[in-house]
């Protein structure tokens, strides 16, 4: 099973699977990432002038689902379906009074997403207790809600945005599994 959405920063994950039937497994996957980067700004009129501020993004997600083996042989083929809960928090250093961001994508925000994902896995045991698994997310449905803060905290209340997504796309994942 893999996660919903594309990630451009290193993601650290742990996954557990427990057999619940002759060909069926219950899976739990938890992942997280932390990124820091320089965010370009439109500098203040007064000195000292700085071209950027430090931005931080913290993301995490949990996936709980079932995987059912449909073919067993040289490679094992399975179908899977899972529910996903994820959150992302974006923060940065404070801007001075006359500074602003080059792009609104850098505004501080909190995003929460719930969804479903389904797909296919192909697994090949390399040696005893070690296997290589290719997973393909093939369909997903999600609902997300984001709260975006105002710049510099000046006037107004945070904006709240929501979106719904249904998609049919192939998103591959490659994992090395150790069984113990």
PDB file of C-alpha atoms in Angstrom:
ATOM      1  CA  UNK A   1       0.000   0.000   0.000  1.00  0.00           C
ATOM      2  CA  UNK A   2       1.228   3.496  -0.716  1.00  0.00           C
ATOM      3  CA  UNK A   3       0.202   6.993   0.229  1.00  0.00           C
ATOM      4  CA  UNK A   4      -2.069   9.481  -1.428  1.00  0.00           C
ATOM      5  CA  UNK A   5      -0.418  12.409  -3.163  1.00  0.00           C
ATOM      6  CA  UNK A   6       3.045  13.196  -4.416  1.00  0.00           C
ATOM      7  CA  UNK A   7       5.863  14.066  -2.063  1.00  0.00           C
ATOM      8  CA  UNK A   8       8.914  16.075  -3.115  1.00  0.00           C
ATOM      9  CA  UNK A   9      10.849  15.803   0.180  1.00  0.00           C
ATOM     10  CA  UNK A  10      12.297  12.685   1.812  1.00  0.00           C
ATOM     11  CA  UNK A  11       9.540  10.772   3.573  1.00  0.00           C
ATOM     12  CA  UNK A  12      10.140   8.372   6.434  1.00  0.00           C
ATOM     13  CA  UNK A  13       7.644   5.534   6.757  1.00  0.00           C
ATOM     14  CA  UNK A  14       6.948   2.430   8.761  1.00  0.00           C
ATOM     15  CA  UNK A  15       4.459  -0.232   7.706  1.00  0.00           C
ATOM     16  CA  UNK A  16       3.005  -3.275   9.434  1.00  0.00           C
ATOM     17  CA  UNK A  17       0.961  -6.081   7.913  1.00  0.00           C
ATOM     18  CA  UNK A  18      -0.868  -8.796   9.801  1.00  0.00           C
ATOM     19  CA  UNK A  19      -2.391 -11.861   8.129  1.00  0.00           C
ATOM     20  CA  UNK A  20      -6.137 -12.011   8.902  1.00  0.00           C
ATOM     21  CA  UNK A  21      -7.056 -14.793   6.466  1.00  0.00           C
ATOM     22  CA  UNK A  22      -5.387 -17.334   4.164  1.00  0.00           C
ATOM     23  CA  UNK A  23      -4.835 -14.677   1.449  1.00  0.00           C
ATOM     24  CA  UNK A  24      -5.781 -11.435   3.244  1.00  0.00           C
ATOM     25  CA  UNK A  25      -3.698  -8.966   5.245  1.00  0.00           C
ATOM     26  CA  UNK A  26      -4.567  -5.929   7.371  1.00  0.00           C
ATOM     27  CA  UNK A  27      -2.040  -3.147   6.834  1.00  0.00           C
ATOM     28  CA  UNK A  28      -1.064  -0.004   8.758  1.00  0.00           C
ATOM     29  CA  UNK A  29       1.311   2.537   7.266  1.00  0.00           C
ATOM     30  CA  UNK A  30       2.524   5.691   9.039  1.00  0.00           C
ATOM     31  CA  UNK A  31       4.750   8.254   7.349  1.00  0.00           C
ATOM     32  CA  UNK A  32       6.101  11.720   7.913  1.00  0.00           C
ATOM     33  CA  UNK A  33       8.391  14.334   6.455  1.00  0.00           C
ATOM     34  CA  UNK A  34       9.987  17.599   7.527  1.00  0.00           C
ATOM     35  CA  UNK A  35      11.393  20.166   5.129  1.00  0.00           C
ATOM     36  CA  UNK A  36      13.100  23.523   5.546  1.00  0.00           C
ATOM     37  CA  UNK A  37      13.760  25.890   2.657  1.00  0.00           C
ATOM     38  CA  UNK A  38      14.483  29.479   1.788  1.00  0.00           C
ATOM     39  CA  UNK A  39      11.313  31.294   0.687  1.00  0.00           C
ATOM     40  CA  UNK A  40      11.778  34.258  -1.687  1.00  0.00           C
ATOM     41  CA  UNK A  41      10.172  37.514  -0.540  1.00  0.00           C
ATOM     42  CA  UNK A  42       9.690  41.013  -1.874  1.00  0.00           C
ATOM     43  CA  UNK A  43      12.099  42.890   0.427  1.00  0.00           C
ATOM     44  CA  UNK A  44      11.206  45.724   2.770  1.00  0.00           C
ATOM     45  CA  UNK A  45      11.952  49.312   1.760  1.00  0.00           C
ATOM     46  CA  UNK A  46      14.083  49.967   4.831  1.00  0.00           C
ATOM     47  CA  UNK A  47      17.461  48.340   5.506  1.00  0.00           C
ATOM     48  CA  UNK A  48      18.637  45.730   6.234  1.00  0.00           C
ATOM     49  CA  UNK A  49      17.266  44.109   3.105  1.00  0.00           C
ATOM     50  CA  UNK A  50      16.869  40.321   3.112  1.00  0.00           C
ATOM     51  CA  UNK A  51      15.919  38.316  -0.021  1.00  0.00           C
ATOM     52  CA  UNK A  52      14.286  35.371   1.753  1.00  0.00           C
ATOM     53  CA  UNK A  53      12.982  33.880   5.003  1.00  0.00           C
ATOM     54  CA  UNK A  54      13.233  30.347   6.369  1.00  0.00           C
ATOM     55  CA  UNK A  55      10.149  28.159   5.724  1.00  0.00           C
ATOM     56  CA  UNK A  56       9.230  24.863   7.405  1.00  0.00           C
ATOM     57  CA  UNK A  57       6.789  22.155   6.310  1.00  0.00           C
ATOM     58  CA  UNK A  58       5.772  19.242   8.546  1.00  0.00           C
ATOM     59  CA  UNK A  59       3.624  16.460   7.045  1.00  0.00           C
ATOM     60  CA  UNK A  60       2.290  13.168   8.351  1.00  0.00           C
ATOM     61  CA  UNK A  61      -0.187  10.498   7.332  1.00  0.00           C
ATOM     62  CA  UNK A  62      -1.733   7.210   8.426  1.00  0.00           C
ATOM     63  CA  UNK A  63      -3.120   4.563   6.095  1.00  0.00           C
ATOM     64  CA  UNK A  64      -5.200   1.590   7.253  1.00  0.00           C
ATOM     65  CA  UNK A  65      -6.469  -1.001   4.805  1.00  0.00           C
ATOM     66  CA  UNK A  66      -6.742  -4.523   3.468  1.00  0.00           C
ATOM     67  CA  UNK A  67      -4.654  -6.352   0.877  1.00  0.00           C
ATOM     68  CA  UNK A  68      -5.996  -9.533  -0.751  1.00  0.00           C
ATOM     69  CA  UNK A  69      -3.801 -11.867  -2.802  1.00  0.00           C
ATOM     70  CA  UNK A  70      -5.449 -12.811  -6.116  1.00  0.00           C
ATOM     71  CA  UNK A  71      -2.553 -14.793  -7.678  1.00  0.00           C
ATOM     72  CA  UNK A  72       0.327 -16.719  -6.128  1.00  0.00           C
ATOM     73  CA  UNK A  73       3.355 -17.990  -8.032  1.00  0.00           C
ATOM     74  CA  UNK A  74       6.652 -16.602  -9.284  1.00  0.00           C
ATOM     75  CA  UNK A  75       5.203 -13.229  -8.238  1.00  0.00           C
ATOM     76  CA  UNK A  76       2.290 -12.621  -5.874  1.00  0.00           C
ATOM     77  CA  UNK A  77      -0.387 -10.263  -7.196  1.00  0.00           C
ATOM     78  CA  UNK A  78      -2.718  -8.499  -4.748  1.00  0.00           C
ATOM     79  CA  UNK A  79      -5.418  -5.846  -4.788  1.00  0.00           C
ATOM     80  CA  UNK A  80      -5.716  -3.351  -1.941  1.00  0.00           C
ATOM     81  CA  UNK A  81      -8.027  -0.677  -0.583  1.00  0.00           C
ATOM     82  CA  UNK A  82      -7.297   1.656   2.312  1.00  0.00           C
ATOM     83  CA  UNK A  83      -8.418   4.740   4.177  1.00  0.00           C
ATOM     84  CA  UNK A  84      -5.972   7.640   4.532  1.00  0.00           C
ATOM     85  CA  UNK A  85      -5.760  10.463   7.068  1.00  0.00           C
ATOM     86  CA  UNK A  86      -3.073  13.112   6.590  1.00  0.00           C
ATOM     87  CA  UNK A  87      -2.089  16.534   7.868  1.00  0.00           C
ATOM     88  CA  UNK A  88       0.353  19.229   6.784  1.00  0.00           C
ATOM     89  CA  UNK A  89       1.525  22.369   8.589  1.00  0.00           C
ATOM     90  CA  UNK A  90       3.437  25.162   6.815  1.00  0.00           C
ATOM     91  CA  UNK A  91       5.202  27.882   8.816  1.00  0.00           C
ATOM     92  CA  UNK A  92       7.968  30.448   8.214  1.00  0.00           C
ATOM     93  CA  UNK A  93       9.939  33.210   9.890  1.00  0.00           C
ATOM     94  CA  UNK A  94       7.980  36.418  10.526  1.00  0.00           C
ATOM     95  CA  UNK A  95       7.839  39.000   7.784  1.00  0.00           C
ATOM     96  CA  UNK A  96       8.620  42.634   8.495  1.00  0.00           C
ATOM     97  CA  UNK A  97       5.927  45.259   8.002  1.00  0.00           C
ATOM     98  CA  UNK A  98       6.639  46.086   4.343  1.00  0.00           C
ATOM     99  CA  UNK A  99       7.778  42.605   3.215  1.00  0.00           C
ATOM    100  CA  UNK A 100       5.570  40.162   1.327  1.00  0.00           C
ATOM    101  CA  UNK A 101       5.899  36.772  -0.327  1.00  0.00           C
ATOM    102  CA  UNK A 102       6.635  36.401  -4.016  1.00  0.00           C
ATOM    103  CA  UNK A 103       3.933  33.695  -4.156  1.00  0.00           C
ATOM    104  CA  UNK A 104       0.858  33.008  -2.013  1.00  0.00           C
ATOM    105  CA  UNK A 105       1.752  29.309  -1.851  1.00  0.00           C
ATOM    106  CA  UNK A 106       4.119  30.195   1.010  1.00  0.00           C
ATOM    107  CA  UNK A 107       1.449  31.511   3.378  1.00  0.00           C
ATOM    108  CA  UNK A 108       1.231  29.675   6.724  1.00  0.00           C
ATOM    109  CA  UNK A 109      -1.425  26.988   6.560  1.00  0.00           C
ATOM    110  CA  UNK A 110      -2.836  23.842   8.157  1.00  0.00           C
ATOM    111  CA  UNK A 111      -4.283  21.174   5.851  1.00  0.00           C
ATOM    112  CA  UNK A 112      -6.169  18.004   6.815  1.00  0.00           C
ATOM    113  CA  UNK A 113      -7.167  15.306   4.329  1.00  0.00           C
ATOM    114  CA  UNK A 114      -9.240  12.129   4.547  1.00  0.00           C
ATOM    115  CA  UNK A 115      -9.605   9.743   1.649  1.00  0.00           C
ATOM    116  CA  UNK A 116      -9.669   6.282   0.126  1.00  0.00           C
ATOM    117  CA  UNK A 117      -7.151   4.704  -2.211  1.00  0.00           C
ATOM    118  CA  UNK A 118      -7.228   1.415  -4.142  1.00  0.00           C
ATOM    119  CA  UNK A 119      -4.757  -0.351  -6.346  1.00  0.00           C
ATOM    120  CA  UNK A 120      -2.621  -3.334  -7.197  1.00  0.00           C
ATOM    121  CA  UNK A 121       0.639  -4.790  -5.833  1.00  0.00           C
ATOM    122  CA  UNK A 122       3.094  -7.224  -7.375  1.00  0.00           C
ATOM    123  CA  UNK A 123       5.574  -8.823  -4.976  1.00  0.00           C
ATOM    124  CA  UNK A 124       8.579 -11.093  -5.587  1.00  0.00           C
ATOM    125  CA  UNK A 125      10.461 -12.843  -2.791  1.00  0.00           C
ATOM    126  CA  UNK A 126      14.195 -12.254  -3.348  1.00  0.00           C
ATOM    127  CA  UNK A 127      15.534 -14.487  -0.570  1.00  0.00           C
ATOM    128  CA  UNK A 128      13.877 -15.976   2.492  1.00  0.00           C
ATOM    129  CA  UNK A 129      12.104 -13.192   4.466  1.00  0.00           C
ATOM    130  CA  UNK A 130      13.051 -10.439   1.965  1.00  0.00           C
ATOM    131  CA  UNK A 131      10.775  -9.331  -0.882  1.00  0.00           C
ATOM    132  CA  UNK A 132      10.523  -6.528  -3.426  1.00  0.00           C
ATOM    133  CA  UNK A 133       7.047  -5.005  -3.858  1.00  0.00           C
ATOM    134  CA  UNK A 134       5.781  -2.759  -6.647  1.00  0.00           C
ATOM    135  CA  UNK A 135       2.528  -1.028  -5.733  1.00  0.00           C
ATOM    136  CA  UNK A 136       0.281   0.990  -8.026  1.00  0.00           C
ATOM    137  CA  UNK A 137      -2.329   3.381  -6.646  1.00  0.00           C
ATOM    138  CA  UNK A 138      -4.988   3.279  -9.356  1.00  0.00           C
ATOM    139  CA  UNK A 139      -7.985   5.154  -7.929  1.00  0.00           C
ATOM    140  CA  UNK A 140      -8.433   7.638  -5.103  1.00  0.00           C
ATOM    141  CA  UNK A 141     -11.106   9.768  -3.508  1.00  0.00           C
ATOM    142  CA  UNK A 142     -10.279  12.484  -0.990  1.00  0.00           C
ATOM    143  CA  UNK A 143     -11.657  15.488   0.872  1.00  0.00           C
ATOM    144  CA  UNK A 144      -9.309  18.122   2.250  1.00  0.00           C
ATOM    145  CA  UNK A 145      -9.739  21.268   4.284  1.00  0.00           C
ATOM    146  CA  UNK A 146      -7.062  23.969   4.594  1.00  0.00           C
ATOM    147  CA  UNK A 147      -6.889  26.981   6.852  1.00  0.00           C
ATOM    148  CA  UNK A 148      -4.604  29.672   5.427  1.00  0.00           C
ATOM    149  CA  UNK A 149      -3.443  32.472   7.680  1.00  0.00           C
ATOM    150  CA  UNK A 150      -3.336  36.114   6.619  1.00  0.00           C
ATOM    151  CA  UNK A 151       0.005  37.734   5.885  1.00  0.00           C
ATOM    152  CA  UNK A 152       1.725  39.314   8.901  1.00  0.00           C
ATOM    153  CA  UNK A 153      -1.480  38.751  10.856  1.00  0.00           C
ATOM    154  CA  UNK A 154      -2.788  42.060   9.473  1.00  0.00           C
ATOM    155  CA  UNK A 155      -6.566  42.311   9.425  1.00  0.00           C
ATOM    156  CA  UNK A 156      -9.214  39.723   8.704  1.00  0.00           C
ATOM    157  CA  UNK A 157      -9.530  36.150   9.809  1.00  0.00           C
ATOM    158  CA  UNK A 158      -7.818  33.082   8.335  1.00  0.00           C
ATOM    159  CA  UNK A 159      -9.294  31.856   5.056  1.00  0.00           C
ATOM    160  CA  UNK A 160     -10.743  28.341   5.027  1.00  0.00           C
ATOM    161  CA  UNK A 161     -10.665  26.338   1.794  1.00  0.00           C
ATOM    162  CA  UNK A 162     -11.942  22.854   1.038  1.00  0.00           C
ATOM    163  CA  UNK A 163     -11.603  20.559  -1.947  1.00  0.00           C
ATOM    164  CA  UNK A 164     -12.827  17.179  -3.129  1.00  0.00           C
ATOM    165  CA  UNK A 165     -10.901  14.970  -5.491  1.00  0.00           C
ATOM    166  CA  UNK A 166     -11.688  11.787  -7.384  1.00  0.00           C
ATOM    167  CA  UNK A 167      -8.939  10.422  -9.523  1.00  0.00           C
ATOM    168  CA  UNK A 168      -7.928   7.526 -11.661  1.00  0.00           C
ATOM    169  CA  UNK A 169      -4.176   7.610 -12.008  1.00  0.00           C
ATOM    170  CA  UNK A 170      -1.305   5.205 -11.769  1.00  0.00           C
ATOM    171  CA  UNK A 171       1.111   6.197  -9.000  1.00  0.00           C
ATOM    172  CA  UNK A 172       3.893   3.635  -8.594  1.00  0.00           C
ATOM    173  CA  UNK A 173       5.760   2.811  -5.403  1.00  0.00           C
ATOM    174  CA  UNK A 174       8.719   0.474  -4.915  1.00  0.00           C
ATOM    175  CA  UNK A 175       9.389  -1.035  -1.473  1.00  0.00           C
ATOM    176  CA  UNK A 176      11.731  -3.567   0.025  1.00  0.00           C
ATOM    177  CA  UNK A 177       9.939  -5.748   2.629  1.00  0.00           C
ATOM    178  CA  UNK A 178      11.644  -7.663   5.402  1.00  0.00           C
ATOM    179  CA  UNK A 179       9.501 -10.358   7.060  1.00  0.00           C
ATOM    180  CA  UNK A 180      10.161 -11.513  10.607  1.00  0.00           C
TER     181      UNK A 180
END
